[in-house]
Amino acid sequence: EKEPVRYANLMYDRRVVRGNTYALQVIPMVCTQPNPLEIQKEREARKRALARKRAKEQMQCRTPEPVEGREHIHVQTELYLEEISERIIEVDMECQTDAFLDRPPTPLFTPAKTGKDVATQIEEGELFDFDIEVKPILEVLIGKTVEQALLEVMEEEELAQLWAHQRAYAELRNAELAEVQRLEEQDRRYREEKERRKLQHMQMLQKQKETTEKIAARAFAQRYLADLIPSVFNNLRESGFFYDPIERDIETEFFPWLMTEVEETLERKVLGRTMLDSLIRTVVEKRLDAFSHKPPSNQTKAPAEEPEPTVAAPQVASETGAADQPVTEKEETDQPVTEEQLSRHISFLSEESDQAGTEDFEIE
């Protein structure tokens, strides 16, 4: 695949030589037939790059797709807002350069020869005799081999002796360690027994001390409390902690109930008296209003007759309140009421009201 031509700044193009020409980079001649291995490598690299790009895009958090009828727009979240235009300002610029001429590859540098070529011919048997020359080498090799074998045998025997010494030393050391452990264990048992005996002795002394203190405290308490208990009971009895249950029951239960009943009875009695006073006041006011009117002139000349008091009238008045009813005009005109009759009538009403109140109290 032919790559597209990219136009760039000439100042950064490597193909343009600037300054010293000694640093000129020789570009080899492009082969007409590309190497298939290089093409395969380029394809694999391109595939890996695409795979990495797809994986990176999949790993990035994307905004979910908009619902039907809506679309996403770009929103600026920076501190300084910038104007977003729908079309980016573009400017077309061109730069044309001459193509490089094809040139053959630069040959390898080969320095020129210096000096003269010289050759030497050696015939067989001129330098050395193999049988004679190889004898000391063989002696050395054999001697070294035998010496190394003897060294190895001596090393093996020495190692065997060392192992025997190590085994003996290990046995002796194990025996000594066992003895040391036995002695340490015996010492530990002696030490624990000593600590245990000391602790038992200290506990015994502590118990003896506590027993002595308890006996002394008990004797002191008995002597101190001999006169304290009677005085405490006397103070408690005087303060009211020891009481008679019957007397306490009467004070807490009977007396409050009795006082409540007496108060209710007195309240009812006061209420009856108040009602009686109101009735008497009402009757007196009505009688006073009835007697305050002057009789007509034609009836004043008629002889005054003695009124005949009836017994049934006050009874009816006390029970049904008939005393509150005004007297008819004929009775008022024919029989005028005197002050004596009015006072007797009022005293009779008061007696009956008192009697009725006492009967109510007895019934309740």
XYZ file of C-alpha atoms in Angstrom:
364
model
C 0.000 0.000 0.000
C 1.329 3.388 -0.987
C 1.303 5.933 1.799
C -0.187 9.349 0.931
C 2.165 12.273 0.509
C 2.191 14.473 3.593
C 3.142 18.122 3.248
C 5.011 19.556 6.178
C 7.374 22.351 7.083
C 10.672 22.277 5.170
C 12.556 23.345 8.263
C 11.936 19.929 9.834
C 12.198 17.727 6.754
C 15.138 15.310 6.961
C 15.527 15.169 3.229
C 16.642 18.826 3.096
C 20.303 19.257 3.971
C 21.054 22.328 6.052
C 24.491 23.436 7.209
C 27.490 21.075 7.102
C 27.253 18.304 4.501
C 29.518 15.971 6.484
C 26.541 14.881 8.535
C 24.598 13.912 5.439
C 22.511 10.800 5.987
C 22.776 8.434 3.071
C 19.370 7.081 2.142
C 19.727 3.628 0.597
C 18.092 2.924 -2.682
C 14.604 1.611 -2.357
C 14.355 -1.919 -3.631
C 11.845 -2.509 -6.347
C 10.672 -5.740 -4.704
C 9.806 -5.321 -1.007
C 10.798 -7.992 1.462
C 7.798 -10.225 2.371
C 9.036 -10.604 5.963
C 9.032 -6.837 6.440
C 5.552 -6.590 4.934
C 4.345 -9.334 7.309
C 5.894 -7.554 10.287
C 4.290 -4.255 9.278
C 0.874 -5.911 8.957
C 1.216 -7.581 12.359
C 2.303 -4.281 13.945
C -0.662 -2.514 12.336
C -3.038 -5.219 13.599
C -1.632 -4.962 17.134
C -1.997 -1.176 17.076
C -5.633 -1.474 15.921
C -6.329 -4.082 18.612
C -4.813 -1.835 21.292
C -6.848 1.099 19.998
C -10.096 -0.935 20.089
C -9.328 -2.237 23.612
C -8.586 1.309 24.800
C -11.836 2.569 23.307
C -13.787 -0.257 24.956
C -12.179 0.400 28.358
C -13.061 4.103 28.268
C -16.343 5.089 29.886
C -18.707 6.273 27.209
C -21.844 8.305 27.465
C -24.924 6.167 26.841
C -26.728 6.600 23.578
C -29.409 9.354 23.559
C -33.044 8.373 23.679
C -35.213 8.697 20.642
C -35.867 12.303 19.720
C -32.785 13.703 21.485
C -29.125 14.170 20.694
C -25.900 14.774 22.567
C -24.088 18.095 22.404
C -20.648 19.136 23.650
C -20.643 21.189 26.821
C -17.628 23.062 28.167
C -16.692 22.306 31.791
C -13.464 24.322 32.041
C -13.047 27.414 34.203
C -12.607 29.698 31.197
C -15.271 29.303 28.544
C -14.372 29.427 24.887
C -16.523 30.116 21.952
C -17.505 26.925 20.145
C -18.031 27.374 16.446
C -19.578 24.740 14.254
C -16.940 25.144 11.545
C -13.228 25.192 12.274
C -11.257 27.827 10.400
C -9.091 26.080 7.808
C -6.296 27.460 5.637
C -4.859 25.594 2.659
C -1.091 25.842 2.126
C 1.146 24.023 -0.317
C 4.891 23.295 -0.578
C 6.538 21.619 -3.526
C 10.048 20.142 -3.433
C 12.132 18.391 -6.052
C 12.247 14.633 -5.818
C 15.582 12.983 -5.079
C 17.388 11.392 -7.986
C 17.972 7.676 -7.794
C 21.567 6.820 -6.951
C 23.330 3.484 -6.496
C 24.092 2.306 -2.979
C 27.358 3.504 -1.512
C 30.048 0.778 -1.761
C 31.718 -0.463 1.383
C 34.966 1.206 2.334
C 38.005 -1.010 1.712
C 41.357 0.405 2.813
C 44.306 0.116 0.454
C 46.993 -2.546 1.030
C 50.288 -1.598 2.637
C 53.527 -3.700 2.880
C 54.634 -6.854 1.072
C 53.247 -10.385 0.959
C 55.739 -13.019 2.347
C 55.315 -16.833 2.463
C 57.338 -19.592 4.212
C 57.475 -23.283 3.212
C 58.016 -25.840 6.040
C 58.652 -29.456 5.129
C 57.636 -32.497 7.195
C 60.014 -33.286 10.071
C 61.730 -29.916 10.049
C 60.154 -28.419 13.162
C 59.861 -31.319 15.746
C 59.588 -35.126 16.231
C 56.198 -36.101 17.581
C 57.314 -39.228 19.523
C 60.091 -37.306 21.210
C 58.170 -34.117 21.844
C 55.014 -35.862 23.141
C 56.785 -37.898 25.860
C 57.164 -35.085 28.451
C 53.608 -33.952 27.788
C 52.321 -37.463 28.440
C 54.433 -37.769 31.581
C 53.024 -34.506 32.854
C 49.464 -35.539 32.031
C 49.816 -38.969 33.646
C 51.580 -37.547 36.694
C 48.904 -34.939 37.169
C 46.169 -37.542 36.758
C 47.710 -39.905 39.317
C 48.336 -37.003 41.686
C 44.725 -35.842 41.352
C 43.497 -39.407 41.962
C 45.645 -39.722 45.087
C 44.371 -36.327 46.299
C 40.785 -37.420 45.771
C 41.351 -40.708 47.659
C 43.008 -38.859 50.527
C 40.149 -36.345 50.536
C 37.605 -39.178 50.695
C 39.428 -40.785 53.618
C 39.691 -37.426 55.367
C 35.952 -36.815 54.791
C 35.169 -40.253 56.211
C 37.237 -39.503 59.331
C 35.541 -36.099 59.647
C 32.116 -37.737 59.426
C 33.117 -40.255 62.092
C 34.341 -37.438 64.343
C 31.111 -35.508 63.668
C 28.986 -38.510 64.593
C 30.916 -39.026 67.806
C 30.728 -35.331 68.626
C 27.002 -35.290 67.875
C 26.413 -38.271 70.167
C 28.432 -36.673 72.952
C 26.694 -33.355 72.426
C 23.243 -34.958 72.467
C 24.114 -36.762 75.708
C 25.333 -33.505 77.261
C 22.222 -31.664 76.068
C 20.001 -34.360 77.570
C 21.868 -34.070 80.874
C 21.613 -30.280 80.793
C 17.884 -30.495 80.103
C 17.483 -32.948 82.992
C 19.343 -30.650 85.327
C 17.381 -27.625 84.141
C 14.121 -29.482 84.630
C 15.215 -30.549 88.134
C 16.208 -26.973 88.943
C 12.881 -25.730 87.587
C 10.974 -28.209 89.761
C 12.977 -27.177 92.826
C 12.367 -23.514 92.059
C 8.618 -24.029 91.512
C 8.387 -26.051 94.723
C 10.185 -23.282 96.589
C 7.876 -20.609 95.177
C 4.843 -22.751 95.986
C 5.979 -23.268 99.581
C 6.672 -19.545 99.976
C 3.240 -18.736 98.559
C 1.569 -21.218 100.912
C 3.423 -19.722 103.885
C 2.431 -16.182 102.828
C -1.197 -17.264 102.413
C -1.130 -18.900 105.846
C 0.281 -15.705 107.406
C -2.303 -13.626 105.534
C -5.125 -15.853 106.763
C -3.813 -15.687 110.323
C -3.644 -11.906 110.087
C -7.161 -11.694 108.624
C -8.498 -14.036 111.327
C -6.882 -11.945 114.045
C -8.279 -8.743 112.545
C -11.745 -10.308 112.206
C -11.715 -11.465 115.848
C -10.562 -8.020 117.002
C -13.153 -6.301 114.799
C -15.916 -8.631 116.038
C -15.018 -7.952 119.675
C -14.854 -4.190 119.028
C -18.157 -4.267 117.143
C -19.853 -6.202 119.917
C -18.609 -3.745 122.530
C -19.513 -0.770 120.332
C -22.950 -2.069 119.319
C -23.940 -3.229 122.800
C -25.445 0.200 123.590
C -26.063 1.226 119.966
C -28.793 -1.255 119.028
C -31.302 -0.213 121.757
C -30.757 3.480 121.013
C -31.199 2.877 117.271
C -34.442 0.983 117.808
C -35.693 3.726 120.151
C -34.872 6.415 117.574
C -36.553 4.419 114.819
C -39.632 3.866 116.983
C -39.767 7.575 117.793
C -39.297 8.485 114.140
C -42.221 6.260 113.144
C -40.505 3.371 111.399
C -42.061 0.861 113.814
C -45.828 1.459 113.981
C -49.084 -0.301 114.754
C -50.670 -1.516 111.477
C -54.230 -0.985 112.773
C -53.478 2.550 113.874
C -51.690 3.284 110.576
C -54.627 1.824 108.629
C -57.081 4.018 110.553
C -54.936 7.119 109.971
C -54.324 6.479 106.264
C -57.627 4.886 105.193
C -60.480 5.554 107.638
C -59.830 9.182 108.614
C -59.519 10.472 105.011
C -62.718 8.638 104.024
C -64.549 10.015 107.117
C -63.394 13.570 106.408
C -64.500 13.256 102.786
C -67.957 12.063 103.815
C -68.325 14.854 106.415
C -67.282 17.466 103.854
C -69.822 16.119 101.342
C -72.572 16.139 104.018
C -71.746 19.707 105.033
C -71.689 20.780 101.421
C -75.156 19.283 100.855
C -76.450 20.998 104.031
C -75.051 24.366 102.946
C -76.546 23.843 99.496
C -80.002 23.113 101.028
C -79.801 26.208 103.174
C -78.759 28.319 100.242
C -81.691 27.016 98.163
C -84.080 27.654 101.068
C -82.816 31.212 101.440
C -83.321 31.781 97.747
C -86.870 30.355 97.921
C -87.719 32.513 100.924
C -86.308 35.589 99.195
C -88.295 34.850 96.057
C -91.552 34.346 98.004
C -91.041 37.499 100.069
C -90.307 39.541 96.963
C -93.425 38.232 95.195
C -95.633 38.807 98.247
C -94.195 42.251 98.665
C -94.947 43.015 95.031
C -98.505 41.668 95.471
C -99.210 43.644 98.633
C -97.640 46.813 97.355
C -100.563 47.383 94.907
C -103.445 49.564 96.358
C -106.981 48.068 96.256
C -109.781 49.904 94.286
C -111.956 52.546 96.052
C -115.283 50.605 95.872
C -113.807 47.655 97.750
C -112.096 49.594 100.531
C -115.434 50.406 102.220
C -116.434 46.765 102.587
C -116.090 45.403 106.104
C -112.938 43.502 106.705
C -113.485 39.902 107.488
C -111.280 37.664 109.500
C -109.149 35.512 107.220
C -109.486 31.836 107.705
C -106.041 30.293 107.435
C -106.042 26.895 105.872
C -103.680 24.146 106.792
C -103.476 22.537 103.384
C -102.208 25.671 101.679
C -98.772 25.776 103.379
C -98.271 22.044 102.811
C -98.960 22.355 99.136
C -96.749 25.411 98.926
C -93.857 23.634 100.591
C -94.040 20.521 98.415
C -94.964 21.864 95.020
C -93.972 25.505 95.342
C -97.644 26.694 95.231
C -96.729 29.488 97.647
C -95.014 31.177 94.750
C -98.362 31.480 92.877
C -100.082 34.848 93.368
C -103.503 35.052 95.109
C -106.496 35.676 92.893
C -107.894 39.156 92.628
C -111.133 38.252 94.465
C -109.312 36.953 97.524
C -106.962 39.927 97.563
C -109.873 42.333 97.408
C -112.190 40.528 99.841
C -109.647 39.307 102.446
C -106.530 41.493 102.850
C -103.477 39.703 104.255
C -102.026 41.021 107.492
C -98.402 41.124 108.548
C -99.033 38.418 111.159
C -100.222 35.938 108.569
C -97.214 36.686 106.349
C -94.713 36.096 109.187
C -96.423 32.830 110.208
C -96.407 31.673 106.584
C -92.678 32.394 106.222
C -91.809 30.611 109.497
C -93.836 27.593 108.413
C -91.999 27.450 105.057
C -88.602 27.675 106.763
C -89.464 24.853 109.199
C -90.642 22.611 106.386
C -87.504 23.325 104.323
C -85.260 22.480 107.321
C -87.218 19.278 107.903
C -86.919 18.333 104.245
C -83.133 18.954 104.298
C -82.637 16.741 107.360
C -84.701 13.970 105.764
C -82.513 14.148 102.643
C -79.390 13.828 104.745
C -80.757 10.791 106.578
C -81.767 9.115 103.330
C -78.325 9.662 101.769
